[in-house]
């Protein structure tokens, strides 16, 4: 009787499978008594074409350690397959190497291998395979964002409580930039003061006091050169809505004339009613 065909990776000498996922034991620590963590992976599958995660050389891995980085996964598969890139939790476009936040428990990643043949090497790992999780030596870590364990807690504690001289330097730098910006703004306002443009108009700057709600520069209006010279001698007409002050006076005069005319008409009407004895005040 011929041998029964089996699916790739499901042979008796391969890694154990649970729900279609291969189980890869990973050991923390240098000795055999170190803690064992289990990673679950399978070949990536999708119904849509994905240039970043080609199905013929991408594996989907779950239950990653919270401090996993792309460098850790590269070293984990060293000697088995070469990793082209790692996409954590489907976050396309993010750089996992410089990620400052830790992963959550049970995080996932798509691991894209360099060659198609290397996918077979990963899926055909033998039963009893135990990979060593890459250890980090404190001397090898130069980026504070990759600190782990006690070193990370110390770094976060110190970052939340910077020394006084560092705070003073930050504040001084901020105030210096603020003063430079304010000086530049005042210089530009002074430069525009009483300077005629190509059309013969000048920007008149009304300066006020430095108050809580004002920086002292006041409002800015456009006027001709002659008007700018006479600005301090004669007040311009104030505009109320769409009307000037003299227009408001003329309108009030017309209204008073209309009231007087109506009053005279009412007097004549009352007089006629009295003569006709039809006047009934109540």
Tab-separated table of C-alpha atoms in Angstrom, residues 48-197:
chain	number	residue	atom	x	y	z
A	48	UNK	CA	-6.037	40.053	-2.084
A	49	UNK	CA	-2.673	40.738	-3.649
A	50	UNK	CA	-0.302	42.274	-1.120
A	51	UNK	CA	3.067	43.506	-2.353
A	52	UNK	CA	4.369	44.070	1.177
A	53	UNK	CA	3.354	40.612	2.423
A	54	UNK	CA	3.674	38.101	-0.436
A	55	UNK	CA	2.089	34.806	0.560
A	56	UNK	CA	4.885	32.647	-0.895
A	57	UNK	CA	7.483	33.966	1.566
A	58	UNK	CA	5.557	35.400	4.528
A	59	UNK	CA	4.643	33.741	7.810
A	60	UNK	CA	2.117	34.982	10.345
A	61	UNK	CA	3.318	34.644	13.949
A	62	UNK	CA	1.317	35.108	17.151
A	63	UNK	CA	2.010	35.310	20.904
A	64	UNK	CA	5.151	37.409	20.531
A	65	UNK	CA	6.924	38.584	23.683
A	66	UNK	CA	6.059	42.128	24.698
A	67	UNK	CA	9.628	43.328	24.168
A	68	UNK	CA	10.076	41.742	20.725
A	69	UNK	CA	11.759	43.823	18.044
A	70	UNK	CA	12.624	43.179	14.421
A	71	UNK	CA	16.230	42.573	15.420
A	72	UNK	CA	15.128	39.887	17.891
A	73	UNK	CA	13.143	38.039	15.215
A	74	UNK	CA	16.027	38.249	12.761
A	75	UNK	CA	18.334	36.649	15.339
A	76	UNK	CA	15.669	34.080	16.292
A	77	UNK	CA	15.597	32.684	12.743
A	78	UNK	CA	19.348	32.977	12.225
A	79	UNK	CA	20.624	29.836	10.501
A	80	UNK	CA	17.123	28.885	9.308
A	81	UNK	CA	15.919	31.819	7.202
A	82	UNK	CA	16.805	35.417	6.447
A	83	UNK	CA	14.216	38.021	7.363
A	84	UNK	CA	13.523	40.853	4.927
A	85	UNK	CA	11.149	42.818	7.164
A	86	UNK	CA	8.748	42.455	10.074
A	87	UNK	CA	5.317	44.114	10.227
A	88	UNK	CA	4.004	44.121	13.801
A	89	UNK	CA	0.226	43.889	14.351
A	90	UNK	CA	-0.424	44.797	10.717
A	91	UNK	CA	1.096	48.250	11.187
A	92	UNK	CA	2.318	48.795	7.631
A	93	UNK	CA	4.726	51.687	7.276
A	94	UNK	CA	5.927	51.758	10.877
A	95	UNK	CA	9.524	50.958	11.721
A	96	UNK	CA	9.531	48.295	14.442
A	97	UNK	CA	13.207	48.806	15.197
A	98	UNK	CA	12.712	52.331	16.542
A	99	UNK	CA	9.311	51.664	18.123
A	100	UNK	CA	9.303	53.235	21.602
A	101	UNK	CA	6.169	51.483	22.898
A	102	UNK	CA	6.183	47.862	23.989
A	103	UNK	CA	3.862	45.319	22.416
A	104	UNK	CA	0.797	44.070	24.238
A	105	UNK	CA	0.484	40.485	25.389
A	106	UNK	CA	-0.220	38.099	22.521
A	107	UNK	CA	0.844	40.498	19.769
A	108	UNK	CA	1.213	39.313	16.187
A	109	UNK	CA	3.512	40.037	13.264
A	110	UNK	CA	3.936	39.227	9.595
A	111	UNK	CA	7.499	38.068	8.949
A	112	UNK	CA	8.570	38.454	5.325
A	113	UNK	CA	11.480	36.195	4.374
A	114	UNK	CA	14.095	37.000	1.789
A	115	UNK	CA	13.616	33.954	-0.486
A	116	UNK	CA	10.712	31.626	-1.273
A	117	UNK	CA	12.785	28.531	-0.385
A	118	UNK	CA	13.370	29.878	3.107
A	119	UNK	CA	9.645	29.603	3.863
A	120	UNK	CA	9.953	25.817	3.436
A	121	UNK	CA	12.902	25.796	5.834
A	122	UNK	CA	10.843	27.509	8.530
A	123	UNK	CA	7.734	25.376	8.022
A	124	UNK	CA	9.745	22.122	7.996
A	125	UNK	CA	11.580	22.612	11.285
A	126	UNK	CA	11.915	19.284	13.084
A	127	UNK	CA	10.026	18.161	16.143
A	128	UNK	CA	11.835	18.912	19.369
A	129	UNK	CA	13.279	22.129	17.971
A	130	UNK	CA	13.732	24.723	20.693
A	131	UNK	CA	14.978	28.124	19.625
A	132	UNK	CA	16.836	30.435	21.963
A	133	UNK	CA	15.317	33.883	22.382
A	134	UNK	CA	18.068	36.440	21.697
A	135	UNK	CA	19.563	37.859	24.863
A	136	UNK	CA	20.401	41.527	25.172
A	137	UNK	CA	23.601	42.625	26.813
A	138	UNK	CA	23.390	46.035	28.445
A	139	UNK	CA	26.681	46.964	26.811
A	140	UNK	CA	25.320	46.202	23.326
A	141	UNK	CA	22.189	48.366	23.657
A	142	UNK	CA	22.915	51.985	22.741
A	143	UNK	CA	19.377	53.161	21.962
A	144	UNK	CA	17.396	53.908	25.172
A	145	UNK	CA	14.199	52.904	23.381
A	146	UNK	CA	15.459	49.303	23.371
A	147	UNK	CA	16.143	49.152	27.091
A	148	UNK	CA	14.391	46.232	28.761
A	149	UNK	CA	13.770	45.072	32.302
A	150	UNK	CA	15.227	47.143	35.122
A	151	UNK	CA	17.171	49.339	32.690
A	152	UNK	CA	13.900	50.396	31.015
A	153	UNK	CA	12.218	51.235	34.339
A	154	UNK	CA	15.220	53.321	35.399
A	155	UNK	CA	15.255	55.125	32.053
A	156	UNK	CA	11.509	55.914	32.188
A	157	UNK	CA	11.810	57.073	35.812
A	158	UNK	CA	14.642	59.451	34.968
A	159	UNK	CA	12.922	60.650	31.782
A	160	UNK	CA	9.834	61.626	33.804
A	161	UNK	CA	12.001	63.511	36.325
A	162	UNK	CA	14.670	65.411	34.391
A	163	UNK	CA	17.334	67.256	36.406
A	164	UNK	CA	16.951	70.954	37.170
A	165	UNK	CA	19.812	72.044	34.923
A	166	UNK	CA	18.217	70.275	31.941
A	167	UNK	CA	14.856	71.920	32.646
A	168	UNK	CA	16.548	75.303	32.987
A	169	UNK	CA	18.294	74.817	29.656
A	170	UNK	CA	15.001	73.884	27.948
A	171	UNK	CA	13.168	76.881	29.436
A	172	UNK	CA	15.978	79.282	28.531
A	173	UNK	CA	15.994	78.005	24.967
A	174	UNK	CA	12.220	78.411	24.666
A	175	UNK	CA	12.260	81.946	26.086
A	176	UNK	CA	15.129	82.902	23.797
A	177	UNK	CA	13.156	81.796	20.731
A	178	UNK	CA	10.050	83.585	22.050
A	179	UNK	CA	11.942	86.867	22.529
A	180	UNK	CA	13.496	86.595	19.075
A	181	UNK	CA	10.073	86.063	17.498
A	182	UNK	CA	8.581	89.033	19.377
A	183	UNK	CA	11.495	91.281	18.426
A	184	UNK	CA	11.153	90.280	14.779
A	185	UNK	CA	7.411	90.990	14.884
A	186	UNK	CA	7.935	94.454	16.399
A	187	UNK	CA	10.690	95.187	13.892
A	188	UNK	CA	8.391	94.357	10.984
A	189	UNK	CA	5.644	96.593	12.399
A	190	UNK	CA	8.085	99.475	12.871
A	191	UNK	CA	9.405	99.008	9.353
A	192	UNK	CA	5.891	99.331	7.912
A	193	UNK	CA	5.122	102.459	9.956
A	194	UNK	CA	4.487	105.477	7.660
A	195	UNK	CA	6.086	103.758	4.665
A	196	UNK	CA	4.377	104.415	1.337
A	197	UNK	CA	3.856	101.511	-1.025
